[in-house]
Coordinates of C-alpha atoms in Angstrom, one line a residue:
Chain A
X142 CA 125.7 30.2 8.5
X143 CA 124.5 32.3 9.7
X144 CA 125.7 36.0 11.5
X145 CA 124.4 36.1 14.5
X146 CA 125.4 31.8 15.0
X147 CA 129.1 32.6 14.1
X148 CA 129.4 35.8 16.1
X149 CA 128.0 34.1 19.0
X150 CA 130.2 30.5 18.5
X151 CA 133.2 33.9 17.8
X152 CA 131.9 35.0 21.8
X153 CA 132.2 32.1 22.9
X154 CA 135.7 31.3 21.6
X155 CA 137.5 34.8 22.8
X156 CA 135.2 33.6 26.2
X157 CA 137.2 30.2 26.5
X158 CA 140.8 32.3 24.7
X159 CA 140.7 34.8 27.0
X160 CA 139.8 32.5 30.7
X161 CA 143.1 30.2 28.9
X162 CA 145.1 33.7 28.9
X163 CA 144.4 33.9 32.3
X164 CA 144.9 30.6 33.6
X165 CA 148.8 31.4 32.5
X166 CA 151.6 31.9 34.5
X167 CA 151.9 34.5 32.4
X168 CA 148.3 37.0 34.2
X169 CA 149.7 35.5 37.7
X170 CA 152.3 38.1 37.2
X171 CA 150.4 40.8 35.1
X172 CA 148.2 41.4 38.6
X173 CA 150.7 42.6 40.5
X174 CA 153.2 44.8 37.7
X175 CA 149.5 46.6 36.9
X176 CA 148.7 46.7 40.7
X177 CA 151.9 48.8 41.6
X178 CA 151.7 51.0 38.2
X179 CA 148.2 52.1 37.7
X180 CA 147.1 52.0 41.4
X181 CA 150.2 53.2 43.1
X182 CA 150.6 55.7 40.6
X183 CA 146.9 56.8 40.7
X184 CA 147.6 56.6 44.7
X185 CA 150.7 58.4 44.8
X186 CA 150.1 61.4 41.8
X187 CA 146.9 62.3 43.6
X188 CA 148.9 62.9 47.5
X189 CA 148.2 66.8 47.6
X190 CA 151.6 67.3 49.1
X191 CA 153.8 65.3 45.8
X192 CA 155.8 67.0 44.1
X193 CA 157.2 65.5 40.0
X194 CA 159.6 67.0 38.4
X195 CA 159.5 68.7 35.5
X196 CA 157.0 71.6 36.8
X197 CA 154.0 69.3 36.0
X198 CA 150.9 69.7 38.1
X199 CA 148.5 68.5 38.6
X200 CA 145.4 69.7 40.1
X201 CA 142.1 67.6 39.0
X202 CA 141.4 64.0 39.2
X203 CA 142.1 63.4 35.6
X204 CA 144.9 65.2 35.3
X205 CA 145.7 62.3 37.5
X206 CA 144.7 60.0 35.4
X207 CA 145.8 61.0 32.2
X208 CA 149.9 61.3 34.1
X209 CA 148.7 57.7 35.2
X210 CA 148.7 56.8 31.8
X211 CA 152.1 56.6 31.0
X212 CA 152.0 53.4 33.0
X213 CA 149.9 52.2 31.3
X214 CA 151.9 52.8 28.5
X215 CA 154.5 50.5 30.2
X216 CA 153.2 48.3 32.1
X217 CA 149.8 47.1 30.4
X218 CA 151.3 46.7 27.0
X219 CA 154.1 45.4 28.4
X220 CA 151.1 42.9 29.2
X221 CA 150.3 42.1 25.9
X222 CA 152.9 41.2 25.3
X223 CA 153.8 38.9 27.9
X224 CA 150.2 37.3 26.9
X225 CA 150.4 38.3 23.0
X226 CA 154.3 37.1 21.8
X227 CA 153.7 33.4 21.5
X228 CA 149.7 33.6 20.5
X229 CA 150.5 32.1 17.3
X230 CA 153.6 30.9 17.6
X231 CA 153.8 28.5 20.1
X232 CA 150.5 27.0 19.0
X233 CA 152.4 26.3 15.7
X234 CA 155.8 24.8 17.0
X235 CA 153.0 22.6 19.4
X236 CA 151.4 21.3 16.1
X237 CA 148.0 22.8 18.2
X238 CA 147.5 25.5 15.4
X239 CA 147.2 22.2 12.6
X240 CA 144.6 20.9 14.6
X241 CA 142.6 24.1 15.9
X242 CA 143.1 25.9 11.9
X243 CA 141.8 21.6 10.2
X244 CA 138.4 23.2 12.6
X245 CA 135.1 24.0 10.2
X246 CA 135.3 27.1 11.2
X247 CA 136.6 30.4 8.7
X248 CA 139.9 30.8 9.0
X249 CA 138.8 35.0 9.9
X250 CA 136.2 33.7 13.0
X251 CA 139.3 31.9 14.3
X252 CA 141.2 34.6 14.0
X253 CA 139.4 37.7 15.9
X254 CA 138.7 35.2 18.6
X255 CA 142.3 34.3 19.3
X256 CA 143.1 38.6 19.0
X257 CA 140.1 39.3 21.5
X258 CA 140.9 36.0 23.9
X259 CA 144.5 38.2 24.2
X260 CA 143.0 41.6 24.5
X261 CA 140.6 40.8 26.6
X262 CA 142.7 38.1 28.9
X263 CA 145.0 42.1 29.7
X264 CA 141.8 44.9 28.7
X265 CA 140.2 42.8 32.3
X266 CA 142.4 42.9 35.4
X267 CA 143.4 46.9 33.2
X268 CA 140.4 48.4 33.6
X269 CA 139.2 47.0 36.8
X270 CA 143.0 47.9 38.6
X271 CA 141.3 51.0 36.6
X272 CA 139.0 51.1 38.3
X273 CA 140.7 51.0 41.5
X274 CA 143.2 53.4 40.7
X275 CA 140.2 56.0 40.6
X276 CA 139.3 54.3 43.8
X277 CA 142.8 55.4 44.7
X278 CA 142.2 58.9 43.6
X279 CA 139.0 59.5 45.5
X280 CA 140.9 58.9 48.6
X281 CA 143.3 61.0 48.7
X282 CA 141.4 64.2 46.6
X283 CA 138.3 63.2 47.7
X284 CA 136.5 63.8 44.4
X285 CA 135.5 61.3 41.5
X286 CA 136.6 61.6 37.8
X287 CA 133.9 63.3 35.4
X288 CA 131.7 60.3 34.3
X289 CA 132.9 61.1 30.5
X290 CA 136.6 61.6 31.8
X291 CA 136.8 57.8 32.7
X292 CA 134.5 56.6 29.6
X293 CA 136.9 58.5 27.7
X294 CA 140.3 57.3 29.2
X295 CA 138.4 53.3 29.8
X296 CA 138.2 53.3 25.9
X297 CA 141.3 54.9 24.8
X298 CA 142.9 52.2 27.1
X299 CA 141.3 49.6 25.4
X300 CA 141.7 50.8 22.0
X301 CA 145.3 50.9 23.6
X302 CA 145.6 47.3 24.2
X303 CA 144.2 46.1 21.3
X304 CA 146.6 47.7 18.8
X305 CA 149.0 45.9 20.7
X306 CA 147.3 42.5 21.0
X307 CA 147.1 43.6 16.8
X308 CA 150.5 43.6 15.9
X309 CA 151.9 40.6 18.6
X310 CA 149.7 38.6 17.2
X311 CA 150.6 39.6 13.6
X312 CA 154.4 39.3 14.7
X313 CA 153.3 35.8 16.5
X314 CA 152.8 34.5 12.7
X315 CA 156.0 36.1 11.5
X316 CA 158.1 34.0 14.0
X317 CA 158.9 30.9 13.3
X318 CA 160.8 29.6 16.5
X319 CA 160.3 30.8 20.6
X320 CA 163.4 33.1 19.8
X321 CA 162.1 34.9 17.0
X322 CA 158.5 35.3 18.7
X323 CA 160.7 37.0 22.1
X324 CA 162.6 39.1 19.5
X325 CA 159.3 39.8 17.7
X326 CA 157.4 40.7 20.7
X327 CA 160.0 42.9 22.9
X328 CA 161.1 44.8 19.4
X329 CA 158.2 45.9 18.5
X330 CA 157.1 47.5 21.9
X331 CA 160.4 49.2 22.4
X332 CA 160.1 50.9 19.1
X333 CA 157.4 52.2 20.0
X334 CA 157.9 52.4 24.3
X335 CA 161.2 53.0 23.9
X336 CA 162.8 53.9 21.5
X337 CA 160.7 56.4 19.7
X338 CA 161.7 59.9 20.3
X339 CA 164.7 58.4 18.0
X340 CA 162.6 57.9 15.5
X341 CA 160.9 61.7 16.1
X342 CA 164.3 62.3 16.3
X343 CA 165.8 61.1 12.6
X344 CA 162.2 62.0 11.3
X345 CA 163.5 65.8 12.1
X346 CA 167.1 65.5 11.2
X347 CA 165.6 64.2 7.9
X348 CA 163.1 67.0 7.6
X349 CA 165.4 69.9 8.8
X350 CA 164.4 70.3 12.2
X351 CA 165.7 71.8 14.6
X352 CA 166.2 69.2 16.5
X353 CA 168.8 70.8 19.9
X354 CA 166.1 72.6 21.3
X355 CA 163.0 70.2 22.4
X356 CA 160.5 73.1 23.2
X357 CA 160.5 74.4 19.7
X358 CA 157.0 75.0 18.7
X359 CA 158.4 73.5 15.1
X360 CA 159.2 69.9 16.4
X361 CA 156.9 70.3 18.4
X362 CA 154.0 70.3 15.7
X363 CA 156.7 67.4 13.9
X364 CA 156.9 64.9 16.6
X365 CA 152.5 65.4 17.2
X366 CA 152.3 63.6 13.5
X367 CA 155.0 61.8 14.1
X368 CA 153.3 60.2 17.1
X369 CA 150.5 59.6 14.9
X370 CA 152.6 56.5 14.3
X371 CA 152.8 55.0 17.0
X372 CA 150.0 53.5 18.7
X373 CA 150.9 55.3 22.0
X374 CA 151.4 58.3 20.3
X375 CA 147.9 58.0 19.5
X376 CA 146.9 56.5 23.0
X377 CA 148.2 59.8 24.1
X378 CA 146.5 62.2 22.5
X379 CA 143.0 61.4 22.5
X380 CA 143.9 61.6 26.7
X381 CA 144.9 65.1 25.4
X382 CA 141.8 66.1 24.0
X383 CA 139.8 65.9 27.4
X384 CA 142.6 68.4 29.4
X385 CA 141.9 71.6 30.0
X386 CA 144.8 74.0 30.4
X387 CA 148.7 73.7 27.9
X388 CA 149.2 70.3 29.0
X389 CA 147.6 68.6 25.5
X390 CA 149.3 69.2 22.1
X391 CA 147.7 71.2 19.8
X392 CA 146.1 69.1 16.9
X393 CA 143.0 68.3 15.5
X394 CA 141.6 65.6 17.4
X395 CA 139.5 64.3 14.7
X396 CA 143.2 63.4 12.9
X397 CA 144.3 61.7 15.8
X398 CA 140.4 59.9 16.2
X399 CA 141.3 59.2 12.4
X400 CA 144.2 57.4 13.0
X401 CA 143.1 55.4 16.4
X402 CA 140.5 53.9 13.7
X403 CA 143.0 53.2 11.2
X404 CA 145.5 52.0 14.1
X405 CA 142.2 49.6 14.7
X406 CA 141.8 48.5 11.3
X407 CA 145.0 48.2 9.8
X408 CA 146.5 46.1 12.2
X409 CA 143.7 43.2 12.4
X410 CA 143.7 43.7 8.6
X411 CA 147.7 42.5 8.4
X412 CA 146.3 40.4 11.0
X413 CA 143.7 38.3 9.7
X414 CA 145.1 38.6 6.5
X415 CA 148.1 37.0 7.7
X416 CA 146.5 34.1 9.2
X417 CA 144.0 33.5 6.1
X418 CA 148.0 33.2 4.5
X419 CA 148.8 30.4 8.4
X420 CA 150.6 27.0 7.3
Chain B
X119 CA 127.3 4.9 10.0
X120 CA 127.0 5.0 6.4
X121 CA 131.2 6.7 5.1
X122 CA 132.0 9.1 2.8
X123 CA 134.1 8.5 -0.2
X124 CA 137.0 10.3 -0.2
X125 CA 138.2 11.6 -4.0
X126 CA 141.0 13.5 -4.4
X127 CA 142.6 13.7 -8.8
X128 CA 145.1 15.8 -10.0
X129 CA 146.5 17.0 -6.6
X130 CA 149.4 19.1 -6.6
X131 CA 151.2 21.3 -4.2
X132 CA 154.6 23.0 -3.9
X133 CA 155.8 24.2 -0.7
X134 CA 157.9 27.7 -1.3
X135 CA 162.0 27.3 0.3
X136 CA 163.4 30.5 0.9
X137 CA 166.4 31.4 -1.8
X138 CA 167.5 34.6 -0.4
X139 CA 168.9 36.9 -2.8
X140 CA 171.5 39.9 -1.7
X141 CA 168.6 43.1 -2.7
X142 CA 165.5 40.2 -1.9
X143 CA 167.0 38.4 1.2
X144 CA 162.5 37.4 1.4
X145 CA 163.3 35.4 -2.0
X146 CA 161.6 31.9 -2.2
X147 CA 161.2 29.2 -5.1
X148 CA 159.4 26.4 -5.8
X149 CA 160.4 23.5 -3.8
X150 CA 159.3 19.6 -2.9
X151 CA 155.6 19.1 -3.2
X152 CA 153.2 17.2 -4.5
X153 CA 152.4 16.3 -9.3
X154 CA 149.1 15.0 -9.8
X155 CA 148.2 13.4 -7.0
X156 CA 145.1 10.7 -7.7
X157 CA 143.3 8.1 -6.0
X158 CA 140.5 7.6 -4.1
X159 CA 140.3 6.1 -0.6
X160 CA 136.2 3.4 -0.1
X161 CA 134.6 3.8 3.0
X162 CA 135.2 2.6 5.4
X163 CA 138.6 1.1 5.1
X164 CA 142.2 2.3 7.2
X165 CA 144.5 3.3 4.0
X166 CA 148.3 3.0 5.1
X167 CA 150.2 5.8 3.4
X168 CA 153.7 5.1 3.3
X169 CA 157.0 6.7 2.2
X170 CA 159.9 7.2 3.8
X171 CA 161.1 10.9 5.1
X172 CA 160.4 13.9 3.0
X173 CA 158.4 12.0 0.7
X174 CA 155.5 14.4 0.9
X175 CA 152.7 12.3 3.3
X176 CA 152.3 15.0 5.6
X177 CA 151.5 17.8 3.1
X178 CA 148.9 15.5 0.9
X179 CA 147.3 14.8 4.2
X180 CA 147.0 18.7 5.1
X181 CA 146.1 19.0 1.9
X182 CA 143.1 17.1 3.1
X183 CA 142.5 19.0 5.9
X184 CA 141.7 22.3 4.6
X185 CA 145.3 23.2 5.6
X186 CA 146.9 23.4 2.9
X187 CA 145.5 24.7 -0.8
X188 CA 146.2 22.9 -3.6
X189 CA 147.6 24.5 -6.7
X190 CA 146.3 22.1 -9.0
X191 CA 143.1 19.4 -8.5
X192 CA 140.8 19.2 -5.8
X193 CA 139.8 17.0 -3.5
X194 CA 135.8 15.6 -3.6
X195 CA 134.1 14.2 -0.4
X196 CA 131.5 12.1 -2.2
X197 CA 130.3 15.0 -4.6
X198 CA 131.6 18.2 -2.7
X199 CA 134.9 19.4 -3.4
X200 CA 136.3 20.2 0.0
X201 CA 139.9 21.5 -1.1
X202 CA 141.1 22.5 -4.1
X203 CA 143.3 25.5 -6.6
X204 CA 142.2 28.5 -5.6
X205 CA 139.4 27.8 -2.8
X206 CA 140.3 29.2 0.5
X207 CA 141.8 26.5 2.4
X208 CA 139.4 25.9 5.6
X209 CA 138.7 22.4 8.2
X210 CA 135.7 20.5 6.8
X211 CA 133.4 19.0 9.4
X212 CA 133.5 15.4 7.8
X213 CA 137.3 15.3 8.1
X214 CA 138.6 14.8 11.2
X215 CA 142.5 15.7 11.8
X216 CA 145.6 13.9 14.2
X217 CA 148.8 16.8 13.1
X218 CA 152.4 14.2 14.0
X219 CA 152.7 14.5 18.1
X220 CA 151.5 17.3 18.9
X221 CA 152.2 18.1 21.9
X222 CA 149.0 20.3 23.7
X223 CA 151.1 22.9 26.2
X224 CA 149.4 25.4 28.2
X225 CA 148.0 25.3 31.7
X226 CA 144.6 23.6 30.7
X227 CA 143.2 20.4 30.9
X228 CA 142.7 18.2 28.2
X229 CA 138.6 18.8 28.4
X230 CA 139.3 22.2 28.2
X231 CA 141.1 21.8 24.8
X232 CA 138.0 20.1 23.8
X233 CA 135.6 22.5 24.7
X234 CA 137.5 25.4 22.7
X235 CA 137.4 22.6 19.5
X236 CA 134.0 21.9 20.0
X237 CA 133.8 25.8 19.9
X238 CA 134.9 26.0 16.4
X239 CA 132.4 23.5 15.8
X240 CA 128.4 24.3 14.2
X241 CA 128.0 20.6 15.3
X242 CA 129.9 21.3 18.5
X243 CA 128.6 19.3 22.3
X244 CA 130.4 19.1 25.0
X245 CA 128.6 16.0 26.0
X246 CA 130.0 14.2 23.4
X247 CA 133.8 15.2 25.0
X248 CA 133.1 12.9 27.7
X249 CA 132.6 9.8 25.3
X250 CA 135.3 10.6 23.0
X251 CA 137.6 11.0 26.3
X252 CA 136.7 6.6 26.8
X253 CA 136.7 5.5 23.5
X254 CA 140.7 7.5 23.4
X255 CA 141.0 5.3 27.1
X256 CA 141.5 8.8 28.8
X257 CA 139.1 10.1 31.0
X258 CA 140.5 9.1 34.4
X259 CA 143.1 11.9 32.9
X260 CA 140.9 14.4 31.4
X261 CA 141.1 16.9 34.2
X262 CA 144.5 17.1 34.2
X263 CA 147.0 19.6 33.5
X264 CA 148.2 18.9 30.0
X265 CA 151.3 19.8 30.9
X266 CA 151.7 16.2 33.1
X267 CA 150.8 13.6 30.4
X268 CA 153.2 11.2 28.5
X269 CA 153.6 12.2 25.2
X270 CA 151.2 8.9 24.6
X271 CA 148.1 9.9 26.5
X272 CA 148.9 13.6 24.1
X273 CA 148.6 10.7 21.2
X274 CA 145.4 10.2 22.3
X275 CA 144.1 13.8 22.9
X276 CA 144.9 13.7 19.6
X277 CA 142.8 11.6 17.7
X278 CA 140.0 12.4 20.2
X279 CA 140.2 16.0 18.6
X280 CA 140.5 14.4 15.5
X281 CA 137.5 12.3 16.9
X282 CA 135.1 16.1 17.4
X283 CA 131.5 16.0 15.8
X284 CA 132.2 12.1 14.6
X285 CA 133.9 13.2 11.2
X286 CA 133.3 10.0 8.0
X287 CA 137.3 10.3 7.0
X288 CA 140.0 10.7 9.8
X289 CA 143.4 12.1 8.7
X290 CA 146.1 9.7 11.1
X291 CA 149.8 11.5 10.6
X292 CA 152.4 8.8 11.9
X293 CA 150.2 8.1 15.1
X294 CA 152.4 5.5 16.2
X295 CA 155.7 7.5 17.1
X296 CA 157.0 7.6 20.4
X297 CA 154.5 5.4 21.5
X298 CA 155.8 2.1 23.4
X299 CA 155.0 -1.2 22.2
X300 CA 152.3 -1.9 24.1
X301 CA 150.4 1.4 23.6
X302 CA 150.9 0.6 20.0
X303 CA 149.0 -2.2 20.0
X304 CA 146.5 -0.8 21.9
X305 CA 146.6 2.2 19.1
X306 CA 146.1 -0.2 16.2
X307 CA 142.7 -1.3 17.8
X308 CA 141.1 1.9 18.5
X309 CA 141.8 2.1 14.9
X310 CA 140.2 -0.9 14.3
X311 CA 137.9 -0.6 16.1
X312 CA 137.1 2.8 14.5
X313 CA 136.7 1.5 11.7
X314 CA 134.4 -0.9 12.5
X315 CA 132.0 2.2 13.2
X316 CA 132.5 3.0 9.5
X317 CA 135.3 5.9 9.7
X318 CA 137.4 5.1 6.5
X319 CA 140.9 6.0 7.9
X320 CA 144.2 7.4 5.9
X321 CA 147.0 6.4 8.4
X322 CA 150.7 7.1 7.0
X323 CA 153.5 5.9 9.1
X324 CA 157.0 4.7 7.5
X325 CA 156.3 1.8 10.7
X326 CA 155.1 -0.5 7.7
X327 CA 155.3 -4.0 9.5
X328 CA 153.2 -2.1 12.1
X329 CA 150.8 -0.8 9.7
X330 CA 150.7 -4.4 8.5
X331 CA 149.5 -5.2 10.7
X332 CA 145.3 -3.6 11.1
X333 CA 145.1 -1.6 7.1
X334 CA 143.4 -2.7 4.8
X335 CA 144.6 -0.8 1.5
X336 CA 148.4 1.3 1.3
X337 CA 149.6 3.8 -0.6
X338 CA 153.0 4.4 -1.6
X339 CA 154.3 7.9 -2.2
X340 CA 157.4 8.6 -3.1
X341 CA 159.1 12.3 -3.7
X342 CA 155.7 14.0 -4.4
X343 CA 154.8 11.0 -6.5
X344 CA 151.6 8.2 -6.0
X345 CA 154.1 5.4 -6.8
X346 CA 151.7 2.2 -5.5
X347 CA 148.5 2.0 -4.2
X348 CA 146.1 -1.4 -3.5
X349 CA 146.3 -4.7 -1.0
X350 CA 150.1 -5.0 0.8
X351 CA 150.0 -8.2 -1.8
X352 CA 148.6 -6.5 -4.8
X353 CA 151.2 -3.9 -4.5
X354 CA 154.2 -5.4 -4.1
X355 CA 152.8 -8.2 -6.3
X356 CA 152.6 -5.5 -9.7
X357 CA 156.5 -4.7 -7.8
X358 CA 157.7 -7.8 -9.0
X359 CA 158.1 -8.1 -5.3
X360 CA 158.7 -12.0 -4.5
X361 CA 157.7 -14.3 -1.0
X362 CA 160.3 -15.4 1.1
X363 CA 161.8 -18.2 3.5
X364 CA 163.7 -18.2 6.3
X365 CA 164.6 -21.9 7.2
X366 CA 166.4 -22.3 10.2
X367 CA 167.5 -26.3 11.8
X368 CA 169.8 -28.3 12.7
X369 CA 173.1 -29.6 11.4
X370 CA 173.7 -29.0 8.3
X371 CA 171.8 -27.2 5.6
X372 CA 170.0 -29.6 2.8
X373 CA 170.2 -27.0 -0.2
X374 CA 169.7 -29.9 -2.3
X375 CA 166.3 -30.3 -1.0
X376 CA 165.1 -27.2 -1.5
X377 CA 166.9 -27.0 -4.7
X378 CA 165.0 -30.0 -5.7
X379 CA 161.8 -28.6 -4.9
X380 CA 163.0 -25.6 -7.3
X381 CA 163.7 -23.4 -4.9
X382 CA 166.7 -20.8 -4.9
X383 CA 168.7 -20.3 -2.6
X384 CA 168.7 -16.6 -2.2
X385 CA 170.9 -16.6 0.8
X386 CA 174.8 -18.8 1.2
X387 CA 173.7 -20.8 4.0
X388 CA 175.0 -19.7 7.6
X389 CA 176.0 -22.7 9.6
X390 CA 176.9 -22.0 13.5
X391 CA 177.5 -24.3 16.0
X392 CA 175.4 -27.4 14.4
X393 CA 172.3 -24.6 13.4
X394 CA 171.9 -23.8 9.4
X395 CA 170.0 -21.1 8.7
X396 CA 169.0 -19.6 5.0
X397 CA 166.5 -17.7 3.3
X398 CA 164.7 -18.4 -0.5
X399 CA 162.8 -17.3 -2.8
X400 CA 159.2 -18.8 -3.3
X401 CA 157.7 -18.5 -7.1
X402 CA 154.5 -16.8 -7.3
X403 CA 151.5 -18.8 -6.8
X404 CA 153.7 -21.4 -3.7
X405 CA 150.8 -22.4 -1.6
X406 CA 151.0 -22.8 1.5
X407 CA 150.9 -27.0 -0.2
X408 CA 153.6 -26.4 -1.1
X409 CA 155.0 -25.3 2.0
X410 CA 154.3 -27.8 4.0
X411 CA 155.5 -31.1 1.9
X412 CA 158.4 -28.6 1.6
X413 CA 158.5 -29.4 5.2
X414 CA 157.8 -32.5 5.2
X415 CA 160.4 -33.1 2.4
X416 CA 163.4 -31.5 4.6
X417 CA 161.4 -33.7 7.6
X418 CA 162.2 -37.1 5.3
X419 CA 165.6 -36.0 4.6
X420 CA 165.9 -36.1 8.1
X421 CA 166.9 -32.2 8.2
X422 CA 163.3 -31.0 10.2
X423 CA 164.3 -26.7 10.7
X424 CA 163.1 -26.3 13.7
X425 CA 161.5 -22.3 12.6
X426 CA 160.1 -21.7 9.3
X427 CA 159.2 -17.8 8.7
X428 CA 157.7 -16.4 6.3
X429 CA 159.5 -12.5 5.7
X430 CA 157.9 -9.8 5.3
X431 CA 158.9 -6.8 3.1
X432 CA 159.7 -2.9 4.0
X433 CA 158.8 -0.1 3.0
X434 CA 162.7 -0.4 2.3
X435 CA 162.0 -3.3 -0.3
X436 CA 158.8 -1.5 -1.5
X437 CA 160.7 1.9 -2.2
X438 CA 164.0 0.1 -3.8
X439 CA 162.0 -1.8 -6.4
X440 CA 159.6 1.2 -7.8
X441 CA 162.4 2.8 -8.1
X442 CA 165.0 0.6 -9.3
X443 CA 167.4 1.3 -6.6
X444 CA 168.8 -0.1 -4.3
X445 CA 167.4 0.1 -1.4
X446 CA 170.5 2.2 0.8
X447 CA 170.3 4.9 -1.8
X448 CA 166.6 5.2 -1.7
X449 CA 166.7 5.6 2.1
X450 CA 170.1 8.0 1.8
X451 CA 168.7 9.4 -1.1
X452 CA 172.6 9.7 -3.0
X453 CA 171.9 10.7 -5.8
X454 CA 167.7 12.3 -6.7
X455 CA 168.4 12.3 -10.5
X456 CA 168.4 8.5 -10.7
X457 CA 164.4 8.7 -9.4
X458 CA 161.9 7.6 -11.3
X459 CA 159.6 9.1 -12.9
X460 CA 160.5 12.6 -12.8
X461 CA 158.2 14.7 -12.3
X462 CA 157.2 17.9 -14.7
X463 CA 156.2 21.0 -13.0
X464 CA 155.5 24.2 -14.9
X465 CA 158.4 23.0 -17.2
X466 CA 161.5 22.5 -14.9
X467 CA 162.6 19.6 -14.3
X468 CA 162.7 18.2 -10.8

């Protein structure tokens, strides 16, 4: 079978899987959450009269988008968990996975279709609502974000969602029951979203870095490196690379893009490797 | 449709069982599986795969359908190897699989489910889907939500999924489970119809009486090994199982008539409220004519029976005959070391 035929089959399957997810009640629940978090945050943060805690100042549309990315980390990634936490385990428990695995398609092609199907189901609403958020920023500030900034924001957000989709499906392939799938899905999301600071502090403690003062330059440098091991950290650093002034952290962008590349390859490879052997 | 011949040679497979150790909680060990499975399916036949729970029926079917990679041996479709040790597990276009009780969850419809499966095939053609729905009797519900389907309808959808691409070989795992008696009869008719169209069908069940109505041959599996293969009567004869008949009549049981005909009465006659009933073993070669003569002799002695029924052997009888255990012991697996034959795998007795 030619490569083009295989690609055409994968694209068709991604289309069908994404449509299945988008029709689900979970996706319908996701839209208002994303609307509130993405468009709402863009609208609120772009308000000239807003006063943000911690002396954070959003003067440009991109700075608004950067701060709004924190809300994407909370909502869109949770969306991937909602759609993908049982992406494999549910099919396995219901017997549908056996039917699909018995079809004459390479497992790698089927696995990548499932992965891109979950990704697409969250990417579509997130992208549309991010664009709507930019309209909200324009309505508040009277200026549009730069095209380069928009492109970076959308690419970085797309990559973040892809990493989460791969991690979620990998975790789902390990889960033997629905409880396990929920535990794996939520657990991984919480680790990167809620408790990563704790991981950073623990690493700092082990390495003898002062952890009482988070503005300490040694601690900050360490947190940058530790953040490369978190999809959220890499996402933030990708976005920081376009920030003017002192909002960004000091790290060579090459390392950040290298981390992004590894985050794109390693979870995907692990998932496909697992999927080749799934029973 | 010219059928193709499926042949399995020396197939071996072992499940990995979770066996946690203190410092290695993920540890596994080899568990039950299949041992040296060799057989072939004649094209256009319906072969019943029978065995008790845990005999390896589903495992064998999953090996054939490319879900499990065998540890040894190979499965061939004519000259094409479709599963073998070292060959990545993968489905085959000419093998359709209907797993046991697929629940088809989700907000989609049967049509969307089949469209998705059809997209996975090179020969996928959405135009075939309507004819498949018609064939399995699901046309009226093809656009209903999956969640609204009954178990019988889900089974029909699973069969339609197995029939996508018109495969030569159909592997049906417990297709009669969860079906009511009416649906079971309809399903049996459908399977017969598919065999007439040239499909070779391997169908598993532990319901021997139901299987006996529509299969051409049986394959008896016990503890991962084939212990009998052929037509039902051949297997019964190989295992030394004799036919028996049950007679019922009015008055006193005429045991002397049966004895005079050279038949052994295997159950002591029951006499309840003027009705008698007893069971006799029929020696090998006891013809229908001899049965008629026996009934005439009973009538002449004034004990004309009002019923004479040939009894069928069930799965427990066959397994008991093959293993030398009593049916109760076979059913409960009271002592697995009593089961014959013992297979030696990698130097380890199982």
